[in-house]
Coordinates of C-alpha atoms in Angstrom, one line a residue:
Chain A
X1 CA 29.6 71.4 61.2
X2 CA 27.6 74.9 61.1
X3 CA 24.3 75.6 60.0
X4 CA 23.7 77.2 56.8
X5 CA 20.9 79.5 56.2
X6 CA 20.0 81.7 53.0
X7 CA 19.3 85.1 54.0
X8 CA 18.6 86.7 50.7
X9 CA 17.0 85.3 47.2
X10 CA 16.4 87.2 43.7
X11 CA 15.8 86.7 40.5
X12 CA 15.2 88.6 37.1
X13 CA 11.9 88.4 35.4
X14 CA 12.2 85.1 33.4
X15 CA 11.5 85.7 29.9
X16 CA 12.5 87.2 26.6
X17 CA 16.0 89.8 27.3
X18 CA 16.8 90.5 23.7
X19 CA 19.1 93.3 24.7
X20 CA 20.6 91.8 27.9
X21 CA 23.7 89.6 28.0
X22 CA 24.4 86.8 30.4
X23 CA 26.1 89.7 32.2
X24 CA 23.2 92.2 33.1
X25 CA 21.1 89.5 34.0
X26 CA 23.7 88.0 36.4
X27 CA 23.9 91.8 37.6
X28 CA 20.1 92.7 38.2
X29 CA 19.4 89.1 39.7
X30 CA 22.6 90.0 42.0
X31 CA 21.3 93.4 42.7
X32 CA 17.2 92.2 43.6
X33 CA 19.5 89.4 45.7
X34 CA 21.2 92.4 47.8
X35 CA 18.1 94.3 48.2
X36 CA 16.5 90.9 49.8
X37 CA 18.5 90.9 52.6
X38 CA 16.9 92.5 55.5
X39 CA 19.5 94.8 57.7
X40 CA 21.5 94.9 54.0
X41 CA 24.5 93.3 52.8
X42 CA 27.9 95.0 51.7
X43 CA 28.0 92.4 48.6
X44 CA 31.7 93.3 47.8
X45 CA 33.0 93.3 51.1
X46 CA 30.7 89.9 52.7
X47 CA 31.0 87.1 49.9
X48 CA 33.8 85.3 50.1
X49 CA 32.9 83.1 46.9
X50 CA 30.3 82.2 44.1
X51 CA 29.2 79.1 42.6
X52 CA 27.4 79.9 39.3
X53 CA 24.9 77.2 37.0
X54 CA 24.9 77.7 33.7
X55 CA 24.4 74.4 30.8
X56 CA 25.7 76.0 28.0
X57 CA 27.3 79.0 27.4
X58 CA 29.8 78.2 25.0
X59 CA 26.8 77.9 22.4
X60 CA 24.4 80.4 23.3
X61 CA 27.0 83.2 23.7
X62 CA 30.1 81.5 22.5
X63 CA 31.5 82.3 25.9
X64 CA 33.4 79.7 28.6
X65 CA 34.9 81.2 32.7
X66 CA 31.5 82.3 33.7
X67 CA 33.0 82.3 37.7
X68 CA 35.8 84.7 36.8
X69 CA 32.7 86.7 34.8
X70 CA 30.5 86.8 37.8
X71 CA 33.1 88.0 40.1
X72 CA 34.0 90.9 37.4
X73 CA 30.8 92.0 36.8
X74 CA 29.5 91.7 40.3
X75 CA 32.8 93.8 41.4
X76 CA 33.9 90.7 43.2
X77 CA 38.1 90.0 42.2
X78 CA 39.7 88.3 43.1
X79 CA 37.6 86.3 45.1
X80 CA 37.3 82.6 44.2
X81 CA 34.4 81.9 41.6
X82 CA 33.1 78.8 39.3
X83 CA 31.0 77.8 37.2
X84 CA 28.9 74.7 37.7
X85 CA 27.5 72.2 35.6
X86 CA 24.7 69.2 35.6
X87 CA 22.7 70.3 32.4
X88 CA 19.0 71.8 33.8
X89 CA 20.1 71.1 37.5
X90 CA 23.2 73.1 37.2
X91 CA 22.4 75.5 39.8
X92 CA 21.7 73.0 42.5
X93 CA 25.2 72.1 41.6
X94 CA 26.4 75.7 42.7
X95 CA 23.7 75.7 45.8
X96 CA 25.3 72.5 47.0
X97 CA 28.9 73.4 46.6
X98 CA 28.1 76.6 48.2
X99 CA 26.5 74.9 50.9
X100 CA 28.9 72.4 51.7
X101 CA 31.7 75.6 51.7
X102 CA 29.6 77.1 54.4
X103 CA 28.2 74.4 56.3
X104 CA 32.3 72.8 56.7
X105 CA 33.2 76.3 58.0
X106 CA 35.2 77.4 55.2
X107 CA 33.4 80.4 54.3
X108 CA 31.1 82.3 56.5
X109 CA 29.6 83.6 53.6
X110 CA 29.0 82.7 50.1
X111 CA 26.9 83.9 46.3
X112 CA 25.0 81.2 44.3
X113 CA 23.3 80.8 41.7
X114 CA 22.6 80.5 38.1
X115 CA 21.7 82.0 34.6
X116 CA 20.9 80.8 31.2
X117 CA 20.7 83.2 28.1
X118 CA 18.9 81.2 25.6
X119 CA 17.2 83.5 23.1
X120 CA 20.7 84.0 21.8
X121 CA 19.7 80.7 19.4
X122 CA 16.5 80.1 17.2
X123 CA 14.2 77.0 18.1
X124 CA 16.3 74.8 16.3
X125 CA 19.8 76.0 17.9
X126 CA 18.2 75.4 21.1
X127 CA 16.8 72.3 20.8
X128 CA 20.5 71.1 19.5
X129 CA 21.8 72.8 22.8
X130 CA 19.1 71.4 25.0
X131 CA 20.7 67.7 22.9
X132 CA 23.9 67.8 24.6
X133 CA 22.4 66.5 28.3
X134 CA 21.2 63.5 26.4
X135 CA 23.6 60.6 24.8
X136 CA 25.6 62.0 22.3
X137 CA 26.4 58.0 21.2
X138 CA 23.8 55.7 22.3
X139 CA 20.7 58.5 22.2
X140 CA 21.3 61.4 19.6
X141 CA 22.2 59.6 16.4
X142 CA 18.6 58.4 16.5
X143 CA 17.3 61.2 15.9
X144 CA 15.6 62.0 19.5
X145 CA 14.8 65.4 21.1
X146 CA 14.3 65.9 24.8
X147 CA 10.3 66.6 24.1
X148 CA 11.5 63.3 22.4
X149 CA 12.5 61.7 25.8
X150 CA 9.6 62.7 27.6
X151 CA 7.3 61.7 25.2
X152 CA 8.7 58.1 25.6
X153 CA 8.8 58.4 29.4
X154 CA 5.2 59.4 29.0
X155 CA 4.1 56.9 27.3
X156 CA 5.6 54.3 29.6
X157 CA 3.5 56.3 32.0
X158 CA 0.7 56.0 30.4
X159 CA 1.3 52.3 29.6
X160 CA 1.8 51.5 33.0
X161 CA -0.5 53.0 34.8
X162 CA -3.4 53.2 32.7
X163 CA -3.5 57.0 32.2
X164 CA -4.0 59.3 29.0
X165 CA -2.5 62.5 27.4
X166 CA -5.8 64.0 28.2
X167 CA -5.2 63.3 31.8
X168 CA -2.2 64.6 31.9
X169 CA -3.4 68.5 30.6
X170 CA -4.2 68.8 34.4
X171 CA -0.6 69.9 35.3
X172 CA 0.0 72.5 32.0
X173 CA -3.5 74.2 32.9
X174 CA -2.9 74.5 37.2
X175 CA 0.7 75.7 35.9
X176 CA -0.8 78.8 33.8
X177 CA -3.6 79.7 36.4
X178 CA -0.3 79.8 38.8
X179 CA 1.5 82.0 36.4
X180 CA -1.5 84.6 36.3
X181 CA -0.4 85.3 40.2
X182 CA 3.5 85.6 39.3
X183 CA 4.9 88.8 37.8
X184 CA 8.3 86.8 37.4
X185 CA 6.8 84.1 35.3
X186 CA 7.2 83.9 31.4
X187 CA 3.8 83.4 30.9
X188 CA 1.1 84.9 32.7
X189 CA -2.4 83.9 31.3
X190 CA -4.5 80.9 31.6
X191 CA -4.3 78.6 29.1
X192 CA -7.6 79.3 27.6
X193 CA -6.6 82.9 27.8
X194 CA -3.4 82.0 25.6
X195 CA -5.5 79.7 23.2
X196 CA -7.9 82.4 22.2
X197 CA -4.9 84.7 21.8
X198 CA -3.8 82.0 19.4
X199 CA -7.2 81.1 17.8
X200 CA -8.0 85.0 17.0
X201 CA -5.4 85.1 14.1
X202 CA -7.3 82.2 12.2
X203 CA -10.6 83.6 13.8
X204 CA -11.6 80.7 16.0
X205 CA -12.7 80.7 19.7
X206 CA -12.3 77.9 22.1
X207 CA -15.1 77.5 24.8
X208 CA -12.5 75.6 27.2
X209 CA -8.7 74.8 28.2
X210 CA -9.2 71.4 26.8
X211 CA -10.8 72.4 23.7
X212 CA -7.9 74.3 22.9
X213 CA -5.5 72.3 24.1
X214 CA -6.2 69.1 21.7
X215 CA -6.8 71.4 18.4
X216 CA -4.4 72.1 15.7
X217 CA -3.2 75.4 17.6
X218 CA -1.3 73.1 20.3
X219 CA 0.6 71.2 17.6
X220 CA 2.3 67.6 18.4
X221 CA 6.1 68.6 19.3
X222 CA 7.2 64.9 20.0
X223 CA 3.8 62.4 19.8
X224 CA 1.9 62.1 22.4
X225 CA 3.6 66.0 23.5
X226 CA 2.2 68.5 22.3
X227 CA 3.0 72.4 22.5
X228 CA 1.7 73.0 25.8
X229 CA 3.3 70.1 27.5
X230 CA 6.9 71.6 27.3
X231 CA 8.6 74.7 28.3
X232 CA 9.0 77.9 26.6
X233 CA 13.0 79.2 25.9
X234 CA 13.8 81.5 28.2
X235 CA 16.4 83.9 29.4
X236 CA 17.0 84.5 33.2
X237 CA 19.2 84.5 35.7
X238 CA 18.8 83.5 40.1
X239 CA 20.6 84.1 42.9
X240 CA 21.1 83.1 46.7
X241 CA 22.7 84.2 49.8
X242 CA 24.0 81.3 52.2
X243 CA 25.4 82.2 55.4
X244 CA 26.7 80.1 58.0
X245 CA 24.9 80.2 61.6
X246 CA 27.7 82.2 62.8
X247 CA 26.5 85.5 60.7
X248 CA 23.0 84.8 59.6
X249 CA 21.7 86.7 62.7
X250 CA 23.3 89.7 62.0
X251 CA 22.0 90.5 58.9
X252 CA 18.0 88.5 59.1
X253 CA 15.7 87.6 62.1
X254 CA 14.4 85.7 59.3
X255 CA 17.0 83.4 58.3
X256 CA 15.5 80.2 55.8
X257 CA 18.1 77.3 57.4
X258 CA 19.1 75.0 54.4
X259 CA 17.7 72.0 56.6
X260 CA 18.1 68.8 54.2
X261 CA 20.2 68.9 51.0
X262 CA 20.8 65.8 48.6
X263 CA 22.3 65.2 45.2
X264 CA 22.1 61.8 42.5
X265 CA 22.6 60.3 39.8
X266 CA 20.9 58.2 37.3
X267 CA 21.7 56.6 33.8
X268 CA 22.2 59.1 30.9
X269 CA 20.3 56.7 28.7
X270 CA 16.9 55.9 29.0
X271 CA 16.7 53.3 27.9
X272 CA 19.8 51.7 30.4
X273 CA 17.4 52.3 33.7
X274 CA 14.8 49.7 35.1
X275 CA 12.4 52.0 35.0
X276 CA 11.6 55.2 32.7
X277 CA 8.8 56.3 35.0
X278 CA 10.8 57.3 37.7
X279 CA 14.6 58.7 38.5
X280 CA 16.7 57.0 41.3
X281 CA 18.6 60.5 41.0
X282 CA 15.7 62.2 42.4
X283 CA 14.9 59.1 44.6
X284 CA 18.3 59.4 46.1
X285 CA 18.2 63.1 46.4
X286 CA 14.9 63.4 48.3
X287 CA 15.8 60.2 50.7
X288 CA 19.1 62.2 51.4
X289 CA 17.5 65.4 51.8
X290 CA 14.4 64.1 53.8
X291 CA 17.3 62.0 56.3
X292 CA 19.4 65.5 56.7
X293 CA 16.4 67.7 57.7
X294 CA 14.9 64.9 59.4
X295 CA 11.3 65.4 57.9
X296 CA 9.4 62.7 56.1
X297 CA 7.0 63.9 53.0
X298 CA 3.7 64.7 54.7
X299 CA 5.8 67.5 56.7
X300 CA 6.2 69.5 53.5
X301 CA 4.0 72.3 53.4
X302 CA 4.5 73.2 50.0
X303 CA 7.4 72.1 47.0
X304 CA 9.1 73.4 44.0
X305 CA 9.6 70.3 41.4
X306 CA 10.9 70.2 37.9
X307 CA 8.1 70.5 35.1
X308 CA 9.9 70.5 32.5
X309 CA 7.4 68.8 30.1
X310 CA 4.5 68.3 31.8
X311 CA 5.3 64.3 32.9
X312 CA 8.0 64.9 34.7
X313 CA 5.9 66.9 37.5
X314 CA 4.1 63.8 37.9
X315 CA 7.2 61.3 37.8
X316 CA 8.7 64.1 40.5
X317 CA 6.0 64.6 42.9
X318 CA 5.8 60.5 42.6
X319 CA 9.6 59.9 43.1
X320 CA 9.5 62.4 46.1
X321 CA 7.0 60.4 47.7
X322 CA 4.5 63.2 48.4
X323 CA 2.1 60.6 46.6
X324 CA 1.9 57.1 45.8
X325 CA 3.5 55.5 42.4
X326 CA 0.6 56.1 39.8
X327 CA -1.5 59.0 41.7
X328 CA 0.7 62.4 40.7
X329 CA -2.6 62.7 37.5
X330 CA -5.3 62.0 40.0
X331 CA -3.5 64.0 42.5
X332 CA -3.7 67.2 40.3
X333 CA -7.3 66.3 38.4
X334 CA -8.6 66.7 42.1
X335 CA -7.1 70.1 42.9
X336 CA -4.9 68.2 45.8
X337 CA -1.7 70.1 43.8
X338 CA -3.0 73.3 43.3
X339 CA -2.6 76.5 45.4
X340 CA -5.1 75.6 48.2
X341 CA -5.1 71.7 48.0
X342 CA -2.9 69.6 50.9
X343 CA 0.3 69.3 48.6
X344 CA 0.9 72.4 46.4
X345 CA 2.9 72.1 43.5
X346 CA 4.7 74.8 41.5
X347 CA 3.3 77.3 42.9
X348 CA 5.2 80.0 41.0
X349 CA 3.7 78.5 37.8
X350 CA 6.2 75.9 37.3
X351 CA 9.0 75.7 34.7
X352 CA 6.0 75.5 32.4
X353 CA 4.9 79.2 32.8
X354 CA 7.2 80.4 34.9
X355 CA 10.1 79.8 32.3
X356 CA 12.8 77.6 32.6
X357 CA 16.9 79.1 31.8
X358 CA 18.3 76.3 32.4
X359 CA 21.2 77.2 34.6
X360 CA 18.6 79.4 36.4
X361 CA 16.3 76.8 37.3
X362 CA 17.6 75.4 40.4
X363 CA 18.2 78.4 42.2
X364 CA 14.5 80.3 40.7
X365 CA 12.7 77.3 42.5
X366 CA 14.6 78.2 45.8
X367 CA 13.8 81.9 45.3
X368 CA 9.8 81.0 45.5
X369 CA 10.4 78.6 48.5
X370 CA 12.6 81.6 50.3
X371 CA 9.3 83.6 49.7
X372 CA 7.1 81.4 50.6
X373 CA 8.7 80.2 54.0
X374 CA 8.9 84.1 54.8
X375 CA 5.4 84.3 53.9
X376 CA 6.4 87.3 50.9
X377 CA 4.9 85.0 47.9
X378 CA 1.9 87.6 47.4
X379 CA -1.3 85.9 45.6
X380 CA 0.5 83.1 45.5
X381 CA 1.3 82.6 49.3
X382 CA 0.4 79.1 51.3
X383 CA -0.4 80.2 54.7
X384 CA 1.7 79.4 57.5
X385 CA 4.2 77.6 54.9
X386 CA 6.9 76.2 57.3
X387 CA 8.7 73.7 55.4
X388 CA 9.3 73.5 51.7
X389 CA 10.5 71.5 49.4
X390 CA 12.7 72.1 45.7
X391 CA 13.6 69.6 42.9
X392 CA 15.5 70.3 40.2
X393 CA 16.8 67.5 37.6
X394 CA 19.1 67.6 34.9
X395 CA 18.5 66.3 31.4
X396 CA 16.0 63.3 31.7
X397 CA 16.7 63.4 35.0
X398 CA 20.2 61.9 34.7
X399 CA 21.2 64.2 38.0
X400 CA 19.2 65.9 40.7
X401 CA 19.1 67.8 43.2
X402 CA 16.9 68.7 46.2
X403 CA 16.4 70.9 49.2
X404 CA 14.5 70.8 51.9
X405 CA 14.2 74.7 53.5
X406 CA 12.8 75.6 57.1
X407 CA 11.9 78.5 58.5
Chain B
X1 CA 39.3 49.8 26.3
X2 CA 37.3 50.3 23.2
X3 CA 33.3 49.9 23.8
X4 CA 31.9 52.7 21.9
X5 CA 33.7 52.2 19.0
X6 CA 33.3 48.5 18.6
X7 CA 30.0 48.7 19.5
X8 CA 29.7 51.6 16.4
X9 CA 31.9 49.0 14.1
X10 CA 29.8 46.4 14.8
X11 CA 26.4 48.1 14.4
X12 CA 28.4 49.0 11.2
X13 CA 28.6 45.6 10.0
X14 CA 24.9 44.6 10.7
X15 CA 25.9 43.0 14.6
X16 CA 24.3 43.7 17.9
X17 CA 27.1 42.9 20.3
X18 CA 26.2 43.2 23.9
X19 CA 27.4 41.7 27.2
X20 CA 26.1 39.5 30.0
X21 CA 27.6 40.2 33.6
X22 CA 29.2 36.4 34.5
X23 CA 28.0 37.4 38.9
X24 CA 24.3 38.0 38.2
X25 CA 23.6 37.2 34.5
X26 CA 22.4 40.9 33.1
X27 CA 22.2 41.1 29.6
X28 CA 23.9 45.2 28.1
X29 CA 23.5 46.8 25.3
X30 CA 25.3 48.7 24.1
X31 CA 28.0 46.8 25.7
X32 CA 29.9 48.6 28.9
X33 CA 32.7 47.5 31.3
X34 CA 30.8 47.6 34.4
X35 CA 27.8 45.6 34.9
X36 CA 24.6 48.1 34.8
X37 CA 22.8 46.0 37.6
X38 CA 25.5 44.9 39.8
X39 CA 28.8 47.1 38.8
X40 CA 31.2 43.8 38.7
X41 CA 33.5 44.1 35.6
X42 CA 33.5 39.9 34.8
X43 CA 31.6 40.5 31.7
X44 CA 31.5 38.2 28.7
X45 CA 30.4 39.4 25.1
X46 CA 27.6 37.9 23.5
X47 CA 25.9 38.6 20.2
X48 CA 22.0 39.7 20.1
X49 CA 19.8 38.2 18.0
X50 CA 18.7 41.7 16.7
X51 CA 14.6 40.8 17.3
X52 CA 12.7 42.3 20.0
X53 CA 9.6 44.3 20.4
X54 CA 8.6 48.0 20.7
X55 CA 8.5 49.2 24.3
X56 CA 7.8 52.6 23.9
X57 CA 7.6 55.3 20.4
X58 CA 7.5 58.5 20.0
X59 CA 7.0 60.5 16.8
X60 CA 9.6 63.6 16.6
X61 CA 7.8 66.4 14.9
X62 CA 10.4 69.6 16.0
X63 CA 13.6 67.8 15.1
X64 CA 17.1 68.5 16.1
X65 CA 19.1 70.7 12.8
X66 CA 20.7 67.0 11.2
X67 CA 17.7 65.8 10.9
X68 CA 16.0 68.7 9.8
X69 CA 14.4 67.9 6.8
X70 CA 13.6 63.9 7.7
X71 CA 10.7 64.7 10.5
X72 CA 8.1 63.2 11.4
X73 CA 9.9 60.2 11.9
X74 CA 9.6 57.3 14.4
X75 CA 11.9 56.8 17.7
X76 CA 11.4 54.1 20.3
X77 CA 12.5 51.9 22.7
X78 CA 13.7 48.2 22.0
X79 CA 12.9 45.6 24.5
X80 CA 15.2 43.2 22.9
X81 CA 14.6 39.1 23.1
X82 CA 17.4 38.6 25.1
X83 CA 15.9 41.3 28.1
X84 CA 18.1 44.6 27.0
X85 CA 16.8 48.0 25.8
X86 CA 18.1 50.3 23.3
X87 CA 16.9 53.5 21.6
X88 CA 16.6 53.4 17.7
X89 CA 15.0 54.6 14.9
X90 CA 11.7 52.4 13.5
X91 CA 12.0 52.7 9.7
X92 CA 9.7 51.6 7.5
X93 CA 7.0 52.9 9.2
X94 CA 3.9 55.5 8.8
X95 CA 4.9 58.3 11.0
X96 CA 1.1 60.2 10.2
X97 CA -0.2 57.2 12.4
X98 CA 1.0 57.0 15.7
X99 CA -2.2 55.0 16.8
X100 CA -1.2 52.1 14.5
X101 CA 2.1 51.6 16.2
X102 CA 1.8 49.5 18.8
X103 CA 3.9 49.0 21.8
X104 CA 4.7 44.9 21.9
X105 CA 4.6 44.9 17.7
X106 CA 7.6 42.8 17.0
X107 CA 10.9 44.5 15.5
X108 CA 14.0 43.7 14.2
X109 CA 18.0 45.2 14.1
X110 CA 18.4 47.1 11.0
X111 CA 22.0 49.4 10.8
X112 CA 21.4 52.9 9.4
X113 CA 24.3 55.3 8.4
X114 CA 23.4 59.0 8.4
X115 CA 25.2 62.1 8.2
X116 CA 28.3 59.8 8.4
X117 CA 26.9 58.0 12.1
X118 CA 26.2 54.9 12.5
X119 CA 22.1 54.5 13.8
X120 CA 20.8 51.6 15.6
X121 CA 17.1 51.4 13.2
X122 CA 14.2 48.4 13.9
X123 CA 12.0 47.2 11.3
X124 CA 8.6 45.8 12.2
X125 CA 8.4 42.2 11.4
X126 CA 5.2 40.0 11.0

């Protein structure tokens, strides 16, 4: 079996596109891809095939054979393309398929990636979207949303470990500050910064993050979530470049080798798993993941996890073992998750303020890791960052994937 | 093979009809045809007793579109008598007061039909 390494990462700015289609934003995160590669890439001529991520783009743009539409727009027929899908974690479901291509030795060289182009819907259409990961029988008909779902899983956080939503406002307010040092993130303010924005309309001023955060302005979404505890809607679109160990050299001397890679499941329901406060899709992930590279948790030097409503960075950084069941709060309230504490979190500013296109998610977490490891994160940068971490999940964390990167 | 929609009749006609895995005893709802603890398929149906307590609530304030103009409402998780969860709406209940809903307070099965679905809905019982 060969070694696979990405040698190039890129991404669009995540955010509003109102003029860009799925397509230009596959194209520019292609293009910022090419440009990553050291000695160059002939993209035409060196990928053999693409994986793509993307949830749902039959509803936001009414549009299905997203692989034969990357390939076209990326001037890539007839090469073999797909499309790839596991809800939020769809693009780990292209990263792993591309992976497993290379690293059995049937391509050499290999495109993957995701997009997601959501503003296409209002508020509503997306949250109906968003819907579809859940249980369309045993789930849906009762009226739940996914800030829905997390707000149960955190409150059987909460209950069981003694914790409260004021607690938890430690990961959306570390997410913003990481935002402010990100020029791909949606958001790029500090909370309070973003709260006064707010407040100035109905002329009121808030003298701190938490002041703002439990007024009126940050209004319940799903009770005990409020505004700032979920992700914004957001168009993007990632890519990666995997080659096998065979090729790598020739166009890096800075290959990132794909060290540890794992996938899982877990129930679709909730309320069908023996715990809500943790995912044995991301438990199975990690273990597989951490076996392959053979690292254990303390070895990671700095991780990528999936915060999409603020619980689930603390369920994550929990089911990855990088703390103990019941600490992920404490670990954050005491700066151990932020840019210079022992375990760094999201450094990019997270799903929270970062963004988080769905399809795109996956593969944008890699692209900070790639940085990082290469030590080309800018403000952001963990110094000497070795090994890193990324997990994505999909839906309530009904799938997962994660990656363990080395330089 | 027919679990979904007998499970969806049956809510239909005011049952809770689950199974319990004859190797290691788990108690399902809804009802599947492998166990959810040990993945055996010797599974026997049994009928719930429809009481249990809340495990969990949320209060959805940004609903989906069919639901549109029913929010806030109540959604939680059922820890039924007989060891099961399930998801269902809590009707009958003050959605403006989240602090008065208490996670143990004691429920009970009520079928809902909605936009022509069939909704698993708990009442709190004293």
């Amino acid at each position: 079996m060969k070694k696979v390494y990405a040698i190039g990462a890129g991404m669009t700015k995540f955010g509003r596109h109102p003029v860009k289609t799925g397509r230009e934003l596959i194209i520019e995160a292609a293009l910022e891809t090419v440009d990553s590669v050291d000695r160059g890439i002939d993209l035409q001529k060196d990928v053999e095939a693409s994986w793509i991520g993307y949830f749902t783009p039959e509803l936001y743009e009414h549009q299905g054979q997203y692989g034969p539409i990357t390939s076209d727009c990326l001037g890539l027929v007839p090469k073999p393309a797909w499309r790839t899908e596991i809800a939020c974690a769809s693009s780990s479901a292209a990263i792993l398929t591309g992976f497993f291509a290379v690293r059995s030795g049937v391509f050499d060289l290999v495109l993957v990636g995701g997009i997601e182009k959501m503003t296409t819907l209002s508020t509503e259409g997306v949250t109906d979207a968003l819907s579809i990961a859940a249980d369309n029988i045993f789930e849906l008909p009762a009226g739940i949303t996914f800030p829905g779902i997390f707000a149960l899983i955190a409150q059987a956080y909460f209950k069981k470990y003694n914790v409260t939503w004021e607690d938890l406002q430690a990961i959306p307010i570390k997410s913003h500050h990481n935002g402010t040092l990100n020029p791909k993130a949606q958001y790029q303010s500090e909370v309070l910064e973003l709260g006064n924005k707010f407040g100035k309309k109905k002329g009121i001023s808030f003298k701190d993050p938490m002041d703002f955060l439990k007024s009126p302005l940050n209004p319940t979404v799903a009770y005990p979530l409020r505004l700032f505890d979920c992700c914004p809607i957001t168009d993007g679109a990632s890519f990666l470049l995997f080659a096998s160990e065979d090729v790598a050299k020739k166009y890096t001397d800075t290959p990132i080798e794909m060290a540890g890679v794992g996938n899982g499941t877990e129930t679709l329901s909730l309320h069908d798993r023996p715990e809500m406060t943790s995912s044995r899709a991301t438990i199975y992930a990690s273990k597989m993941a951490y076996k392959m590279a053979g690292v254990r948790p303390k070895d990671i030097d700095c991780t990528e996890v999936h915060d999409c409503f603020s619980i689930n960075e603390v369920i994550q950084i929990e089911d990855l073992g990088l703390v103990p069941r019941g600490e992920g709060i404490k670990a954050a309230k005491e700066g151990r998750t932020s840019l210079d504490g022992d375990i760094p979190i999201n450094m990019d500013g997270g799903l929270k303020s970062k963004g988080h296109p769905v399809g795109a998610t996956g593969a944008g977490m890699f692209c900070e890791i790639w940085k990082q490891l290469r030590g080309e994160a800018g403000k952001r940068q963990i110094p000497d960052a070795e090994i890193g971490m990324i997990s994505n999940v999909g839906g309530s964390a009904a799938s997962a994937g994660v990656f363990i990167l080395r330089r | 093979m027919k679990v979904v929609k007998t499970f969806l009749d049956d809510i239909e006609r005011g049952k809770l009809i689950g199974n319990k895995c004859n190797n290691c005893g788990q108690i399902m709802l809804p009802p599947r045809k492998f166990c959810l603890k040990c993945g055996k398929s010797n599974l026997e149906e049994i009928e719930l007793t429809g009481k249990g307590k809340i495990d969990v609530f949320t209060v959805i304030h940004v609903p989906p579109p069919f639901m549109k103009d029913k929010a806030p409402y109540v959604v939680a998780i059922v820890e039924m008598d007989e060891g099961p969860k399930i998801m269902g709406r809590l009707i009958d209940i003050n959605p403006e007061e989240p602090e008065k809903i208490k996670s143990g307070m004691k429920v009970e099965f009520r079928s809902l039909e909605e936009n022509d679905k069939k909704v698993v809905a708990f009442k709190a019982i004293d």
